[in-house]
PDB file of C-alpha atoms in Angstrom:
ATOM      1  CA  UNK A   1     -17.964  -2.564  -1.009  1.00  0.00           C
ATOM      2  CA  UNK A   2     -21.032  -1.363   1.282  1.00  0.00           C
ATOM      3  CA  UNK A   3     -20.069   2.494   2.760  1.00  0.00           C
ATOM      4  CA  UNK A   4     -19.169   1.466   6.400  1.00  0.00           C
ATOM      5  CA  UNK A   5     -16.212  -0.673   4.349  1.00  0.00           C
ATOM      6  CA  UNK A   6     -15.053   2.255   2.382  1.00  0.00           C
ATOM      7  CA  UNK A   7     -11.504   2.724   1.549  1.00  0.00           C
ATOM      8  CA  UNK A   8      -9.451   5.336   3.296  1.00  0.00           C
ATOM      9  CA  UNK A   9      -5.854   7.175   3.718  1.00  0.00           C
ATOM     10  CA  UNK A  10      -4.182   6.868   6.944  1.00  0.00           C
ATOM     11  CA  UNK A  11      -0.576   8.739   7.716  1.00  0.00           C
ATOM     12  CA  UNK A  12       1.387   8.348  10.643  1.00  0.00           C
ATOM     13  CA  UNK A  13       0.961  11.995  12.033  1.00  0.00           C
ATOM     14  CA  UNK A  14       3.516  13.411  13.829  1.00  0.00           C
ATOM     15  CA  UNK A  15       6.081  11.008  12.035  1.00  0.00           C
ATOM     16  CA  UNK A  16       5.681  13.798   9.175  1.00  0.00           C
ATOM     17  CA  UNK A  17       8.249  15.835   8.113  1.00  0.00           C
ATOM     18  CA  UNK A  18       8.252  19.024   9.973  1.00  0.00           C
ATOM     19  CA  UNK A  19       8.151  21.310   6.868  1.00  0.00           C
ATOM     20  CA  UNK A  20       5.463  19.792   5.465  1.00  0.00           C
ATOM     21  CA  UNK A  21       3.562  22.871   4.596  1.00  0.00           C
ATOM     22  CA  UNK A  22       6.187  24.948   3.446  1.00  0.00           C
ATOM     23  CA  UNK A  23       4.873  24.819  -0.072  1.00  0.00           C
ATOM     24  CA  UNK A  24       1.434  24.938   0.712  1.00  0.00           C
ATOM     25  CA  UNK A  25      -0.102  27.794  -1.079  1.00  0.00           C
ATOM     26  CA  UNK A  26       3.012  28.325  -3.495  1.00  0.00           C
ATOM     27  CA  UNK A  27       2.629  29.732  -7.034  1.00  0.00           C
ATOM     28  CA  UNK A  28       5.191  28.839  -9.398  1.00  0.00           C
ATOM     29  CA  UNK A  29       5.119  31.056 -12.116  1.00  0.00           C
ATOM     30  CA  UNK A  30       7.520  30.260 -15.285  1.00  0.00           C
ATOM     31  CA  UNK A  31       9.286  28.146 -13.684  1.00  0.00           C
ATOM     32  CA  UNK A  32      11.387  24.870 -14.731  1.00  0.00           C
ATOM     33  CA  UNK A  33       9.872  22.235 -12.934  1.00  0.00           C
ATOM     34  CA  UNK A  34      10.913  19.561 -15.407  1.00  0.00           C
ATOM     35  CA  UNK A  35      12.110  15.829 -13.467  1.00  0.00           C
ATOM     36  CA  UNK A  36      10.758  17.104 -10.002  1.00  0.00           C
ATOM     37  CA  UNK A  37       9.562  14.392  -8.163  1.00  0.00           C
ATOM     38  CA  UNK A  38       6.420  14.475  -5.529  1.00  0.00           C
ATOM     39  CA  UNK A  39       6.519  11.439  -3.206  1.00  0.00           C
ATOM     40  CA  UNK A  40       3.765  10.843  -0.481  1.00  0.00           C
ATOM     41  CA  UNK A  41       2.358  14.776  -1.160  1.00  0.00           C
ATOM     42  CA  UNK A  42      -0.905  16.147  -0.691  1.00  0.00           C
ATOM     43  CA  UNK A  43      -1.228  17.731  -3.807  1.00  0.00           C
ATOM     44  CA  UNK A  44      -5.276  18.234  -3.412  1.00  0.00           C
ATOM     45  CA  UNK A  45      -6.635  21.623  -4.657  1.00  0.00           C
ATOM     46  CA  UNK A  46      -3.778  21.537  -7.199  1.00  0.00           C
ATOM     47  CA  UNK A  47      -4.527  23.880 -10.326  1.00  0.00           C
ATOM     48  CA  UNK A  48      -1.596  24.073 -13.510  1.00  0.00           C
ATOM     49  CA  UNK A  49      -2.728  26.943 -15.777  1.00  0.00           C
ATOM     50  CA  UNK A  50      -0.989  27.001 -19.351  1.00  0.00           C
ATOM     51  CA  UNK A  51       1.658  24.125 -18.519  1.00  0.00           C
ATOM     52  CA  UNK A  52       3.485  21.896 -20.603  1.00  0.00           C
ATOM     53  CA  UNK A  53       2.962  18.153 -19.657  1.00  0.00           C
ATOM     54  CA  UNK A  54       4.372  15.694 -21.541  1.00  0.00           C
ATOM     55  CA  UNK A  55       5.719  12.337 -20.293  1.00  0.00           C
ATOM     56  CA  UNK A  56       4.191  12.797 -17.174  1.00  0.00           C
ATOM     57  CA  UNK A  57       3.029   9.555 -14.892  1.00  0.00           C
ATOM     58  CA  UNK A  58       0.792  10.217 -12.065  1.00  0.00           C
ATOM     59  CA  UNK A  59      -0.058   7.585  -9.180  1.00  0.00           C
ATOM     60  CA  UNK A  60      -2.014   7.919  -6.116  1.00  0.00           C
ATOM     61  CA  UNK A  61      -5.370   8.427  -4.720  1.00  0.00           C
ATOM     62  CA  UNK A  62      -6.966  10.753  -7.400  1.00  0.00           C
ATOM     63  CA  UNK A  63     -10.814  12.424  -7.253  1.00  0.00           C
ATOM     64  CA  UNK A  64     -11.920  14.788  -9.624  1.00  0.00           C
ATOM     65  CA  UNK A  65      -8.860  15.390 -12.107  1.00  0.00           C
ATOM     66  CA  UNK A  66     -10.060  17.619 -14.871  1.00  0.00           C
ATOM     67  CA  UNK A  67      -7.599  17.819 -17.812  1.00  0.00           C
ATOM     68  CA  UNK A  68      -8.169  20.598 -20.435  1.00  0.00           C
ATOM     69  CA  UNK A  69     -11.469  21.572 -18.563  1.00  0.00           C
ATOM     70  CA  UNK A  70     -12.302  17.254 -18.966  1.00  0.00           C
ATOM     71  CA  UNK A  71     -12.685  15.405 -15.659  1.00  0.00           C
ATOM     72  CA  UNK A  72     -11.063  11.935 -16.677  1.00  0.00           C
ATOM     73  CA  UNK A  73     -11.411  10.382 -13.243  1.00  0.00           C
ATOM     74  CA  UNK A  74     -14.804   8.406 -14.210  1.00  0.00           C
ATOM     75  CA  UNK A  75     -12.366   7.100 -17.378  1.00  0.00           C
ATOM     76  CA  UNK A  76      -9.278   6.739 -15.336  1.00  0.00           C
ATOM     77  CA  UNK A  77     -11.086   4.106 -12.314  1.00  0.00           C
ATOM     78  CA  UNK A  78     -13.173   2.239 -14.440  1.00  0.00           C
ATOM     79  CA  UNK A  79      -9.800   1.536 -16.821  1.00  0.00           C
ATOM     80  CA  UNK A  80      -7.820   0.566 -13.661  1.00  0.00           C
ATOM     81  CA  UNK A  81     -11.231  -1.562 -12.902  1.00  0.00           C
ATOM     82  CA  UNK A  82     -11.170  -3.421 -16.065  1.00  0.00           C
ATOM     83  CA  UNK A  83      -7.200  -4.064 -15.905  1.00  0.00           C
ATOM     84  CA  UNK A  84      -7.831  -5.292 -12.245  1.00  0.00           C
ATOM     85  CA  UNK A  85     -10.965  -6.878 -11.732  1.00  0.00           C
ATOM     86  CA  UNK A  86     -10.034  -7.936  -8.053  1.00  0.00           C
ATOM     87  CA  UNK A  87     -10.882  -3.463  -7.128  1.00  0.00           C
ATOM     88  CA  UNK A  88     -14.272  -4.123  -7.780  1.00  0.00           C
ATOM     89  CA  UNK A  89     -14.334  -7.061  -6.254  1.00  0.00           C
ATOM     90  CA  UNK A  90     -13.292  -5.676  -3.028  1.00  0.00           C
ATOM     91  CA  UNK A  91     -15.240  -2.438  -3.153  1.00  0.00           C
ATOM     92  CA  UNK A  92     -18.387  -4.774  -3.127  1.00  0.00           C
ATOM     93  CA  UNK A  93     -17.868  -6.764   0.016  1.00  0.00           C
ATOM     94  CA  UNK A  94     -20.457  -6.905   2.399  1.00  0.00           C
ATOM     95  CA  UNK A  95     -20.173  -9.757   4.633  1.00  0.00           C
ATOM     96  CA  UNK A  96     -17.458 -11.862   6.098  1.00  0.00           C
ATOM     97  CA  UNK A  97     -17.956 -14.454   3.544  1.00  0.00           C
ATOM     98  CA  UNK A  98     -17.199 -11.950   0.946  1.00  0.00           C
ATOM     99  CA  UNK A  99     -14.183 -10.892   3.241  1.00  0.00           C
ATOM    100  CA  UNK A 100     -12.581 -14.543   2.656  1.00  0.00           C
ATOM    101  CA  UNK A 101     -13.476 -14.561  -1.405  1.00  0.00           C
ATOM    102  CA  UNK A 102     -11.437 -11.376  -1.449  1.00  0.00           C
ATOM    103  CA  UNK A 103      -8.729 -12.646   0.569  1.00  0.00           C
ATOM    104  CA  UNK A 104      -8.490 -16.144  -1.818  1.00  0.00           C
ATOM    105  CA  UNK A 105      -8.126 -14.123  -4.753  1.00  0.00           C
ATOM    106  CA  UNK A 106      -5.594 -12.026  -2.836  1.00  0.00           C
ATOM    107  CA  UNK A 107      -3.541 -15.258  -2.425  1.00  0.00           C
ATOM    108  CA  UNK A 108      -3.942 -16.721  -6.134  1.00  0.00           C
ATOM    109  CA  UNK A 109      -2.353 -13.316  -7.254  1.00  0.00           C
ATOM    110  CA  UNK A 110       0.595 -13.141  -4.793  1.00  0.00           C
ATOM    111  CA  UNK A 111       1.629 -16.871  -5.442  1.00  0.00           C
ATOM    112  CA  UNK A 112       1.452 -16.435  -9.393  1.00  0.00           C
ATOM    113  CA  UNK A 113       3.464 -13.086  -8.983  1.00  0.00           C
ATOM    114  CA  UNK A 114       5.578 -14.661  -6.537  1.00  0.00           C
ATOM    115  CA  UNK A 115       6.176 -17.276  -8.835  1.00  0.00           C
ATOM    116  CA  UNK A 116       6.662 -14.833 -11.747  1.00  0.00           C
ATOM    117  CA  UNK A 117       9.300 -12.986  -9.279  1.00  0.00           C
ATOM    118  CA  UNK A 118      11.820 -15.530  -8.036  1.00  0.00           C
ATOM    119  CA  UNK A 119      12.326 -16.928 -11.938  1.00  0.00           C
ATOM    120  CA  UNK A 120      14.361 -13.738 -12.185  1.00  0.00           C
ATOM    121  CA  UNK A 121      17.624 -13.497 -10.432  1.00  0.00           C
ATOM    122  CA  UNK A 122      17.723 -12.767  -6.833  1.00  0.00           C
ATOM    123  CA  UNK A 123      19.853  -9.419  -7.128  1.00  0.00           C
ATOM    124  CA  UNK A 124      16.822  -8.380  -9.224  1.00  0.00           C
ATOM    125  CA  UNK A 125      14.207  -8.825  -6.565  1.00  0.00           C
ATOM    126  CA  UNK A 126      16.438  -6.552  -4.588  1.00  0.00           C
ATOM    127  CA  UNK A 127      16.963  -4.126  -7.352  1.00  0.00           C
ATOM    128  CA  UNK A 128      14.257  -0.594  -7.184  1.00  0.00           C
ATOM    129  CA  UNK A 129      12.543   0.374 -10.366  1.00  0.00           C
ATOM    130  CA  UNK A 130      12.184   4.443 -10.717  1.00  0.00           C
ATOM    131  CA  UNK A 131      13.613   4.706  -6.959  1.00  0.00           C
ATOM    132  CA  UNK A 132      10.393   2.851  -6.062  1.00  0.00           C
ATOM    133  CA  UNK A 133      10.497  -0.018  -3.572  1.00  0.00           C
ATOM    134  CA  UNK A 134      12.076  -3.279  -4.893  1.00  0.00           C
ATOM    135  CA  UNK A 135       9.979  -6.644  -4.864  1.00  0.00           C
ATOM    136  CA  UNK A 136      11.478  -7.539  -1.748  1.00  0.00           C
ATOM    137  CA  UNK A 137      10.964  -4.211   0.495  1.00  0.00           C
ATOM    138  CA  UNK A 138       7.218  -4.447  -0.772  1.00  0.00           C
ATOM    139  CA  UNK A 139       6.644  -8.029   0.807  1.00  0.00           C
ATOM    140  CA  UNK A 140       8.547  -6.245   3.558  1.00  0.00           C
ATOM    141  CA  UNK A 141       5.833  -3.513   3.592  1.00  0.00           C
ATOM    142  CA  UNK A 142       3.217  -5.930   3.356  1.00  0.00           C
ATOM    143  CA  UNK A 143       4.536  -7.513   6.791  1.00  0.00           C
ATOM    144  CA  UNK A 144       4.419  -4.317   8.198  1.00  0.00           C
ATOM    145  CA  UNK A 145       0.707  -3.611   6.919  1.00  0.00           C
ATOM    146  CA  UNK A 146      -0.494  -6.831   8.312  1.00  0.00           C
ATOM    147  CA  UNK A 147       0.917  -6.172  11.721  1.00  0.00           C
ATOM    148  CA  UNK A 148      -0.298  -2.925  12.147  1.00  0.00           C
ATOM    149  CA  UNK A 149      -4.094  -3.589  11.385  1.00  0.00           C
ATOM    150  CA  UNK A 150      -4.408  -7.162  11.893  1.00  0.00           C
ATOM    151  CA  UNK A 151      -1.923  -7.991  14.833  1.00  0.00           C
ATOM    152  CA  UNK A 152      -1.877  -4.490  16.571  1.00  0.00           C
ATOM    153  CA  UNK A 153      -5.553  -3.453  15.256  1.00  0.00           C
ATOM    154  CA  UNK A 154      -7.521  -6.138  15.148  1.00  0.00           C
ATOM    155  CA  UNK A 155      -5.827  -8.523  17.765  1.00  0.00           C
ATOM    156  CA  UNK A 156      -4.717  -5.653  20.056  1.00  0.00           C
ATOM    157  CA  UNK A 157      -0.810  -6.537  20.230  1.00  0.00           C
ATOM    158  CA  UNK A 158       1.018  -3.093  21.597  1.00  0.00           C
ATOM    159  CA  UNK A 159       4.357  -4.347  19.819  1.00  0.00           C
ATOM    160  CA  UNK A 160       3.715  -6.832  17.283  1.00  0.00           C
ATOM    161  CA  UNK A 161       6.233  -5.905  14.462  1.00  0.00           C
ATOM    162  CA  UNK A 162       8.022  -8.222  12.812  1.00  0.00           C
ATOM    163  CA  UNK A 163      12.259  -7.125  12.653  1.00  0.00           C
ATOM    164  CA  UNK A 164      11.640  -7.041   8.753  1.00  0.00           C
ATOM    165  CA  UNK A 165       8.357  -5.111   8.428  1.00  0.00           C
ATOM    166  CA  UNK A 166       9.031  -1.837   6.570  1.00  0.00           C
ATOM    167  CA  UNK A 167       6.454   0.933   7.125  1.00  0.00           C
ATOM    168  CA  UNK A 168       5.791   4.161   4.719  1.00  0.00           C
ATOM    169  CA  UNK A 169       8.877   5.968   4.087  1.00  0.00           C
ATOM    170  CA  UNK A 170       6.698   9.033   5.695  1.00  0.00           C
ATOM    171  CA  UNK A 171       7.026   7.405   9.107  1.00  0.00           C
ATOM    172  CA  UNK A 172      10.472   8.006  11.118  1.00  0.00           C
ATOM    173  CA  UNK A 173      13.168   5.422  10.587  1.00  0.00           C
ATOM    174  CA  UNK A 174      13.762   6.346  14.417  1.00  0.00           C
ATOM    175  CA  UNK A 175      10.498   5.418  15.422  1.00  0.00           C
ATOM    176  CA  UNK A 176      10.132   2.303  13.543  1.00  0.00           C
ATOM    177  CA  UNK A 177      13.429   1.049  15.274  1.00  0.00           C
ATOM    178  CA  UNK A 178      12.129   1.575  18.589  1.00  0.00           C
ATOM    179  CA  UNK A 179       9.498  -0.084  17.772  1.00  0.00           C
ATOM    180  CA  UNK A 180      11.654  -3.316  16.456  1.00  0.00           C
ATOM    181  CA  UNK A 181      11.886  -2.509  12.808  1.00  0.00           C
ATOM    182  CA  UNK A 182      15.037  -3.249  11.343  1.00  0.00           C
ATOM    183  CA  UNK A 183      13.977  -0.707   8.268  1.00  0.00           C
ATOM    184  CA  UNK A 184      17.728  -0.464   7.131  1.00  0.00           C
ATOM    185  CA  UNK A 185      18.559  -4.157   7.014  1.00  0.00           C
ATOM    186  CA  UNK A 186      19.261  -6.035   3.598  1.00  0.00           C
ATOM    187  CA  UNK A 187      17.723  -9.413   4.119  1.00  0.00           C
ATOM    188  CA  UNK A 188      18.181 -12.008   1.775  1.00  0.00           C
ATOM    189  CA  UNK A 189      14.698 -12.822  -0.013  1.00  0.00           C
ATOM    190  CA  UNK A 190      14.097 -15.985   1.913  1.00  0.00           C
ATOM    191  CA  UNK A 191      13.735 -14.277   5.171  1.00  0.00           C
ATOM    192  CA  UNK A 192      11.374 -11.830   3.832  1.00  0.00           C
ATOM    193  CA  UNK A 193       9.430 -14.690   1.713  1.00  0.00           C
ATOM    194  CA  UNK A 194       9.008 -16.822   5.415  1.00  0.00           C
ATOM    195  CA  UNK A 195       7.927 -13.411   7.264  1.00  0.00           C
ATOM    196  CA  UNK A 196       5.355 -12.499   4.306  1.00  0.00           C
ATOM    197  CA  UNK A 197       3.999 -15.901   4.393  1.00  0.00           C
ATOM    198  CA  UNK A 198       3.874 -16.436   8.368  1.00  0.00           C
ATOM    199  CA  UNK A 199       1.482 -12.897   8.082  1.00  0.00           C
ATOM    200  CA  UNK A 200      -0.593 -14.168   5.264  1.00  0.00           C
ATOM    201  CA  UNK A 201      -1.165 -17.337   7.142  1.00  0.00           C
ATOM    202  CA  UNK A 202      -1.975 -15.025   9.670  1.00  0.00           C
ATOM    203  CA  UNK A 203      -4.994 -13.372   8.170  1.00  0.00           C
ATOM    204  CA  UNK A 204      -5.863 -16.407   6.364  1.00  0.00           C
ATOM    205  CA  UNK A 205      -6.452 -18.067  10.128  1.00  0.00           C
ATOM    206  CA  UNK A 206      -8.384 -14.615  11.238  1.00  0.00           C
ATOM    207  CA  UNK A 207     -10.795 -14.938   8.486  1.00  0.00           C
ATOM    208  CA  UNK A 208     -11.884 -18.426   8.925  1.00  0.00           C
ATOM    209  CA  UNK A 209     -13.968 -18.020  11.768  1.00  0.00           C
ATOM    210  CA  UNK A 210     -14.834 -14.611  11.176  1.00  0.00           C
ATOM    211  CA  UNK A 211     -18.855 -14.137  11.323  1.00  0.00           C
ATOM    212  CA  UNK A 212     -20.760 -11.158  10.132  1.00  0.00           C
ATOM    213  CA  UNK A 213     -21.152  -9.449  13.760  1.00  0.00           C
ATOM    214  CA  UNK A 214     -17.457  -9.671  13.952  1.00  0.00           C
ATOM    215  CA  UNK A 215     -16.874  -7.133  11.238  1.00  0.00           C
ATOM    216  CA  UNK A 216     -18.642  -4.208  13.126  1.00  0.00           C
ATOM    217  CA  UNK A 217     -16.699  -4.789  16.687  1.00  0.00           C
ATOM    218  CA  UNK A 218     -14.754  -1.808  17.484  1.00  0.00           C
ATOM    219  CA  UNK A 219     -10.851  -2.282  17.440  1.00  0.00           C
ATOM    220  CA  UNK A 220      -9.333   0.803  19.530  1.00  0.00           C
ATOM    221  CA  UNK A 221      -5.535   0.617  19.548  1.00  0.00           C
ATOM    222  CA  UNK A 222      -4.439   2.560  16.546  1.00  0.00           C
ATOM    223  CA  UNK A 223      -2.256   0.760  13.387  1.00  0.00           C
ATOM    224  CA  UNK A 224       1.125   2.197  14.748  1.00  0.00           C
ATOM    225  CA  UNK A 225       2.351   5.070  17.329  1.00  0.00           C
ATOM    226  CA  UNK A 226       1.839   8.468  15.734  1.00  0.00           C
ATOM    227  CA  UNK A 227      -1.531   7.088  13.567  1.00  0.00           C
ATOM    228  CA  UNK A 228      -4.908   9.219  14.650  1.00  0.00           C
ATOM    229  CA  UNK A 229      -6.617   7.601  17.344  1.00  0.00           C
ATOM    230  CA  UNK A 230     -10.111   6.413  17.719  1.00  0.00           C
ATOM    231  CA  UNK A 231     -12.078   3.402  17.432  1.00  0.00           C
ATOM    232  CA  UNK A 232     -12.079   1.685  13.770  1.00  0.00           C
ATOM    233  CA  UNK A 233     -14.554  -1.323  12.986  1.00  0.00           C
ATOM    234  CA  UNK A 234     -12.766  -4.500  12.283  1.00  0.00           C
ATOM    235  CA  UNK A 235     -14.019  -4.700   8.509  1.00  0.00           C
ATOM    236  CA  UNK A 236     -12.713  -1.349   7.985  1.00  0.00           C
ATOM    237  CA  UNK A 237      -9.539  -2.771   8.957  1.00  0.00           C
ATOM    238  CA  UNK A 238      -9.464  -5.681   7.387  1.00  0.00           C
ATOM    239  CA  UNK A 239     -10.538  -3.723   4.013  1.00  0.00           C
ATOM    240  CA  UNK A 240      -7.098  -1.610   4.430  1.00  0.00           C
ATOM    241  CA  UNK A 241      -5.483  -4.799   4.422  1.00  0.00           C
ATOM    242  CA  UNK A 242      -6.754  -5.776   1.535  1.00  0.00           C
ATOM    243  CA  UNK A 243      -6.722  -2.497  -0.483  1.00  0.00           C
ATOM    244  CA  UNK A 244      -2.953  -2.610   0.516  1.00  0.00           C
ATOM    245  CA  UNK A 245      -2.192  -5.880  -0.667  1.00  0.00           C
ATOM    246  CA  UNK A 246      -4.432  -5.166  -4.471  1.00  0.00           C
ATOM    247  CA  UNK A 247      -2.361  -1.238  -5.190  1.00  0.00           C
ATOM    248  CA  UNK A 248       0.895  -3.257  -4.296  1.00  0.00           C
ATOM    249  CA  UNK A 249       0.293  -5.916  -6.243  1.00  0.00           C
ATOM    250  CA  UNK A 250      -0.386  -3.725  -8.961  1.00  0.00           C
ATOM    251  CA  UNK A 251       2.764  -1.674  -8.435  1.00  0.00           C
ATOM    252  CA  UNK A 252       4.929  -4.429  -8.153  1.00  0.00           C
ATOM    253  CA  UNK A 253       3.703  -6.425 -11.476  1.00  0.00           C
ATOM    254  CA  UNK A 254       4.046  -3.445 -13.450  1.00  0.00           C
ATOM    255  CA  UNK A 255       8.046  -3.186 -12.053  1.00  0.00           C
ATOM    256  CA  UNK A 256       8.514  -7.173 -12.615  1.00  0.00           C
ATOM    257  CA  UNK A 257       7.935  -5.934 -16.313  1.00  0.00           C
ATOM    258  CA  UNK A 258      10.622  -3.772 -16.680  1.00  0.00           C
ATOM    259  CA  UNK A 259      12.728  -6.120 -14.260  1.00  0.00           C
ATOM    260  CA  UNK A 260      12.081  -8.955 -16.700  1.00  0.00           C
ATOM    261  CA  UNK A 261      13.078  -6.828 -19.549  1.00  0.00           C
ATOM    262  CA  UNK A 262      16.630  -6.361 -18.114  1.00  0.00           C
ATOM    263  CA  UNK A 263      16.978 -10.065 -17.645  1.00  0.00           C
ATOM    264  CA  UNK A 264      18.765 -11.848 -20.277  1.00  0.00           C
ATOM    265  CA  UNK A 265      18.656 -15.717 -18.930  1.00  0.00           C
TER     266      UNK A 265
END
């Protein structure tokens, strides 16, 4: 992907937790942090000196992490690059033509997961793996990523939330209602299945005509109240998109695994 395309992090600002930075800064000396659980953290600047990792999993945006004085984060991308070929592809677009390949190959791993999904009982698509979110709240996020940088973004719709979307867990469940959200609601998979395909559809139609002197036009209403402001190009939007929809692909394929493993047909 050329550098005006690169990937980046956006929170929802004020929708933060106040305390926030209460730990920032902490030392932890001999202490039993065994099972603790860090969800949506900023752990950058992180040092552990003398500590006893075992069984640990570790997701999330990572640069530089040196193990045992050994940065593995050269090892650790190009593994997650050979597992999932479709990164590289979209770190290399450059052109609204390349926008579309990415976006086909996007589809053709959604229906063959989808497919994979809904030959497992429905209560399973509903059911969380590790308290993260089930099959059905990530198509649910999905909706909500498309309508904050493609319908809101891109297309400049003030409200355009679907009832269903669910945003980050960061952003406040009070704030997402006002804004339409039903983020509590327990939809049956159908409902979510329709909304996820009317919003992939929906990109699918945006990219058609899309030229290259599209991609650079400035889009200046912000993904959702509380995001930072400021004008954002429309490929950099559209590349959130699709970065989205490749990390939660990956997530949910590697829960379908353990779902499947529960299922006895």
């Amino acid at each position: 992907m050329s550098p005006q395309f690169g990937p980046h992090r956006w929170s929802a600002g004020h929708h933060r937790n106040d305390d926030t930075e209460r730990f920032r800064g902490a030392r932890f000396t001999v202490a039993d942090l065994s099972g603790a659980r860090f969800v949506d953290c900023d752990l950058s600047g992180v040092k552990i000196v003398d500590g006893y990792l075992a069984d640990v999993d570790v997701s999330g945006y990572v640069e530089r992490l040196v193990v045992n004085g050994v940065d593995v984060t050269a090892y650790v991308e190009s593994e997650l690059d050979r597992r999932h070929p479709e990164r590289v592809q979209l770190r290399e677009i450059g052109s609204a033509e390349g926008f579309r390949a990415m976006w086909t190959t996007i589809e053709q791993l959604w229906t063959a997961t989808t497919a994979r999904a809904e030959r497992l009982p429905e209560s399973l698509l509903h059911e969380r793996v590790d308290d993260e979110w089930s099959f059905t709240e990530t198509l649910r996020h999905l909706v909500f990523i498309t309508d904050s940088w493609v319908n809101r973004t891109i297309l400049d719709q003030e409200t355009p939330y679907h009832q269903l979307a669910l945003p980050q867990t960061a952003y406040s469940t009070e704030d997402a209602v006002a804004l339409g959200m039903h983020v509590t609601a327990t939809p049956p998979y159908a409902e979510v299945l329709a909304a996820r395909e009317d919003r992939m559809k929906l990109v699918r139609d945006l990219l058609t005509p899309l030229t290259d002197a599209d991609l650079g036009r400035p889009c200046h209403r912000s993904p959702a109240p509380g995001y930072p402001e400021g004008p954002r190009p429309v490929a950099e939007c559209l590349a959130v998109v699709m970065g989205e929809e490749i990390d939660h692909h990956r997530y949910a394929t590697r829960d379908l695994t353990v779902l499947e493993s529960r299922h006895t047909p």
